[in-house]
């Protein structure tokens, strides 16, 4: 397990185990392992009616979970008063095909100004992970990714009157981690 710090929380990262089980079973085992290592044995992962992850018996503990092809990521908030969201992703060409579904018009213009496809893919990856993280922190059913506006410098996001601080980590394998903290 690797521990990282970022803004409003601590991040815990581990490889997704390559076992004979299904991908979902492997991810679940990785999350359970991260929770045990980060928070102690006996902690049980539950979910709110809206689907947000939580730890049984600890309603004030803010957590967020994400998976990539290679890693599982757990974010544990430093304060019960700040909602958090995290996303980890690898660059993938699919983002080029679906960009118009998650970008605002201004963000799409910015991405289209990238002459190099590799640079454009990197920019789309940052938009995608930032929006996914902000979406999780917002805890707002029905919020569309196009409603989340990412600042040009990628330090903040806004959606439906809420503002999020964004924090970033890059992994050697090219994966990007975005963390969103809902500002009180």
Short mmCIF file of C-alpha atoms in Angstrom, two decimals:
data_model
loop_
_atom_site.label_atom_id
_atom_site.label_comp_id
_atom_site.label_asym_id
_atom_site.label_seq_id
_atom_site.Cartn_x
_atom_site.Cartn_y
_atom_site.Cartn_z
CA UNK A 1 0.00 0.00 0.00
CA UNK A 2 1.19 3.49 -0.86
CA UNK A 3 0.00 6.51 1.15
CA UNK A 4 -0.20 9.96 -0.44
CA UNK A 5 -1.39 13.26 1.00
CA UNK A 6 -3.45 15.81 -0.85
CA UNK A 7 -5.36 18.82 0.39
CA UNK A 8 -8.30 17.67 2.45
CA UNK A 9 -7.49 13.97 2.78
CA UNK A 10 -5.12 11.04 2.72
CA UNK A 11 -4.95 8.75 -0.29
CA UNK A 12 -4.21 5.03 -0.10
CA UNK A 13 -3.23 3.18 -3.26
CA UNK A 14 -2.67 -0.51 -3.96
CA UNK A 15 -2.44 -2.71 -7.02
CA UNK A 16 -5.60 -4.58 -8.01
CA UNK A 17 -4.68 -8.21 -7.31
CA UNK A 18 -4.43 -10.47 -10.33
CA UNK A 19 -6.35 -13.50 -9.09
CA UNK A 20 -8.64 -16.07 -10.62
CA UNK A 21 -11.77 -14.22 -9.48
CA UNK A 22 -13.82 -11.73 -11.47
CA UNK A 23 -12.53 -8.18 -11.93
CA UNK A 24 -15.22 -6.92 -9.53
CA UNK A 25 -14.20 -9.47 -6.88
CA UNK A 26 -10.55 -8.41 -7.24
CA UNK A 27 -11.48 -4.72 -6.85
CA UNK A 28 -13.65 -5.49 -3.81
CA UNK A 29 -10.79 -7.41 -2.18
CA UNK A 30 -8.43 -4.49 -2.87
CA UNK A 31 -10.85 -1.98 -1.31
CA UNK A 32 -11.36 -4.14 1.77
CA UNK A 33 -7.59 -4.47 2.14
CA UNK A 34 -7.08 -0.71 1.82
CA UNK A 35 -9.79 0.03 4.39
CA UNK A 36 -8.27 -2.48 6.85
CA UNK A 37 -4.77 -1.08 6.39
CA UNK A 38 -5.79 2.59 6.47
CA UNK A 39 -8.49 2.48 9.14
CA UNK A 40 -7.99 -0.77 11.02
CA UNK A 41 -9.32 -4.30 10.97
CA UNK A 42 -13.06 -4.77 11.39
CA UNK A 43 -14.10 -1.70 9.41
CA UNK A 44 -16.92 -2.57 7.01
CA UNK A 45 -17.59 -0.83 3.71
CA UNK A 46 -21.22 0.23 3.24
CA UNK A 47 -23.00 2.59 0.86
CA UNK A 48 -25.53 5.38 1.34
CA UNK A 49 -28.89 5.16 -0.45
CA UNK A 50 -27.36 7.44 -3.13
CA UNK A 51 -24.48 4.99 -3.61
CA UNK A 52 -21.70 6.93 -1.85
CA UNK A 53 -19.26 4.68 0.03
CA UNK A 54 -19.05 4.89 3.80
CA UNK A 55 -17.67 2.94 6.73
CA UNK A 56 -20.21 1.20 8.94
CA UNK A 57 -20.48 2.79 12.37
CA UNK A 58 -18.55 5.91 11.33
CA UNK A 59 -21.06 8.32 9.77
CA UNK A 60 -18.72 11.32 10.06
CA UNK A 61 -15.86 9.64 8.20
CA UNK A 62 -15.72 10.83 4.58
CA UNK A 63 -14.32 8.34 2.06
CA UNK A 64 -14.20 7.98 -1.71
CA UNK A 65 -13.09 5.03 -3.83
CA UNK A 66 -11.89 4.62 -7.40
CA UNK A 67 -10.37 1.87 -9.54
CA UNK A 68 -8.24 1.85 -12.66
CA UNK A 69 -7.02 -1.06 -14.69
CA UNK A 70 -4.06 -1.47 -12.36
CA UNK A 71 -4.87 0.22 -9.06
CA UNK A 72 -7.44 0.69 -6.34
CA UNK A 73 -7.58 4.05 -4.58
CA UNK A 74 -9.14 5.01 -1.24
CA UNK A 75 -9.44 8.63 -0.11
CA UNK A 76 -10.07 9.31 3.59
CA UNK A 77 -11.16 12.82 4.48
CA UNK A 78 -9.51 14.88 7.21
CA UNK A 79 -12.81 16.52 8.23
CA UNK A 80 -16.41 15.34 8.54
CA UNK A 81 -17.47 18.72 7.14
CA UNK A 82 -15.79 18.42 3.72
CA UNK A 83 -17.15 16.06 1.08
CA UNK A 84 -14.46 14.41 -1.02
CA UNK A 85 -14.31 12.59 -4.33
CA UNK A 86 -11.46 10.80 -6.04
CA UNK A 87 -10.86 9.30 -9.47
CA UNK A 88 -7.95 7.39 -10.99
CA UNK A 89 -7.73 6.70 -14.70
CA UNK A 90 -5.31 5.69 -17.43
CA UNK A 91 -5.19 7.51 -20.75
CA UNK A 92 -7.46 5.73 -23.22
CA UNK A 93 -8.53 6.62 -26.77
CA UNK A 94 -12.20 6.22 -25.80
CA UNK A 95 -12.02 9.70 -24.23
CA UNK A 96 -11.50 11.19 -27.70
CA UNK A 97 -14.78 9.65 -28.89
CA UNK A 98 -16.92 10.67 -25.90
CA UNK A 99 -15.45 14.10 -25.07
CA UNK A 100 -18.51 16.00 -26.31
CA UNK A 101 -20.63 14.11 -23.77
CA UNK A 102 -18.76 15.37 -20.71
CA UNK A 103 -17.07 18.67 -21.69
CA UNK A 104 -18.62 22.11 -21.51
CA UNK A 105 -18.39 24.11 -24.78
CA UNK A 106 -15.43 26.13 -23.41
CA UNK A 107 -13.62 22.96 -22.33
CA UNK A 108 -14.26 21.37 -25.73
CA UNK A 109 -12.80 24.46 -27.45
CA UNK A 110 -9.73 24.20 -25.24
CA UNK A 111 -9.28 20.51 -26.05
CA UNK A 112 -9.78 21.08 -29.76
CA UNK A 113 -6.97 23.68 -29.78
CA UNK A 114 -4.50 20.90 -28.94
CA UNK A 115 -2.79 20.12 -32.20
CA UNK A 116 -1.19 16.92 -30.98
CA UNK A 117 -3.51 13.97 -30.25
CA UNK A 118 -1.35 12.77 -27.35
CA UNK A 119 -1.59 16.20 -25.69
CA UNK A 120 -5.33 16.29 -26.34
CA UNK A 121 -5.76 12.86 -24.75
CA UNK A 122 -3.82 14.04 -21.68
CA UNK A 123 -6.05 17.11 -21.40
CA UNK A 124 -9.21 15.02 -21.77
CA UNK A 125 -7.92 12.68 -19.07
CA UNK A 126 -7.55 15.63 -16.68
CA UNK A 127 -11.05 16.91 -17.48
CA UNK A 128 -12.55 13.44 -17.05
CA UNK A 129 -10.87 12.63 -13.75
CA UNK A 130 -11.60 16.11 -12.34
CA UNK A 131 -15.28 15.84 -13.27
CA UNK A 132 -15.60 12.31 -11.88
CA UNK A 133 -13.98 13.38 -8.60
CA UNK A 134 -16.15 16.52 -8.33
CA UNK A 135 -19.27 14.48 -9.14
CA UNK A 136 -18.51 12.11 -6.27
CA UNK A 137 -17.84 15.00 -3.86
CA UNK A 138 -21.03 16.81 -4.88
CA UNK A 139 -23.35 14.02 -3.68
CA UNK A 140 -25.98 15.47 -6.02
CA UNK A 141 -28.20 12.93 -7.78
CA UNK A 142 -28.82 13.85 -11.41
CA UNK A 143 -25.75 16.07 -11.74
CA UNK A 144 -24.45 15.79 -15.31
CA UNK A 145 -20.72 15.92 -16.01
CA UNK A 146 -21.32 18.79 -18.45
CA UNK A 147 -22.68 20.83 -15.52
CA UNK A 148 -19.29 20.62 -13.81
CA UNK A 149 -17.03 23.45 -15.00
CA UNK A 150 -13.29 22.94 -14.59
CA UNK A 151 -11.09 26.04 -14.17
CA UNK A 152 -8.56 26.52 -17.00
CA UNK A 153 -5.69 25.95 -14.53
CA UNK A 154 -7.32 22.75 -13.19
CA UNK A 155 -7.17 23.92 -9.56
CA UNK A 156 -10.92 24.14 -9.01
CA UNK A 157 -14.33 23.13 -10.32
CA UNK A 158 -17.84 24.53 -9.98
CA UNK A 159 -21.26 22.93 -10.26
CA UNK A 160 -24.72 24.13 -9.24
CA UNK A 161 -23.34 26.85 -7.00
CA UNK A 162 -20.79 24.63 -5.26
CA UNK A 163 -17.03 25.08 -5.56
CA UNK A 164 -14.47 22.28 -5.36
CA UNK A 165 -10.71 22.46 -4.86
CA UNK A 166 -8.83 20.03 -7.10
CA UNK A 167 -5.58 18.22 -6.27
CA UNK A 168 -3.51 16.00 -8.55
CA UNK A 169 -1.09 13.07 -8.54
CA UNK A 170 0.45 11.31 -11.52
CA UNK A 171 1.69 7.74 -11.33
CA UNK A 172 4.70 6.43 -13.25
CA UNK A 173 2.51 4.16 -15.41
CA UNK A 174 0.70 7.24 -16.79
CA UNK A 175 -2.33 7.06 -14.53
CA UNK A 176 -3.82 10.31 -13.25
CA UNK A 177 -5.40 10.82 -9.84
CA UNK A 178 -7.80 13.71 -9.25
CA UNK A 179 -9.12 14.62 -5.81
CA UNK A 180 -12.01 17.04 -5.34
CA UNK A 181 -12.82 18.67 -2.00
CA UNK A 182 -16.16 20.44 -1.71
CA UNK A 183 -15.47 23.82 -0.14
CA UNK A 184 -17.75 24.57 2.85
#
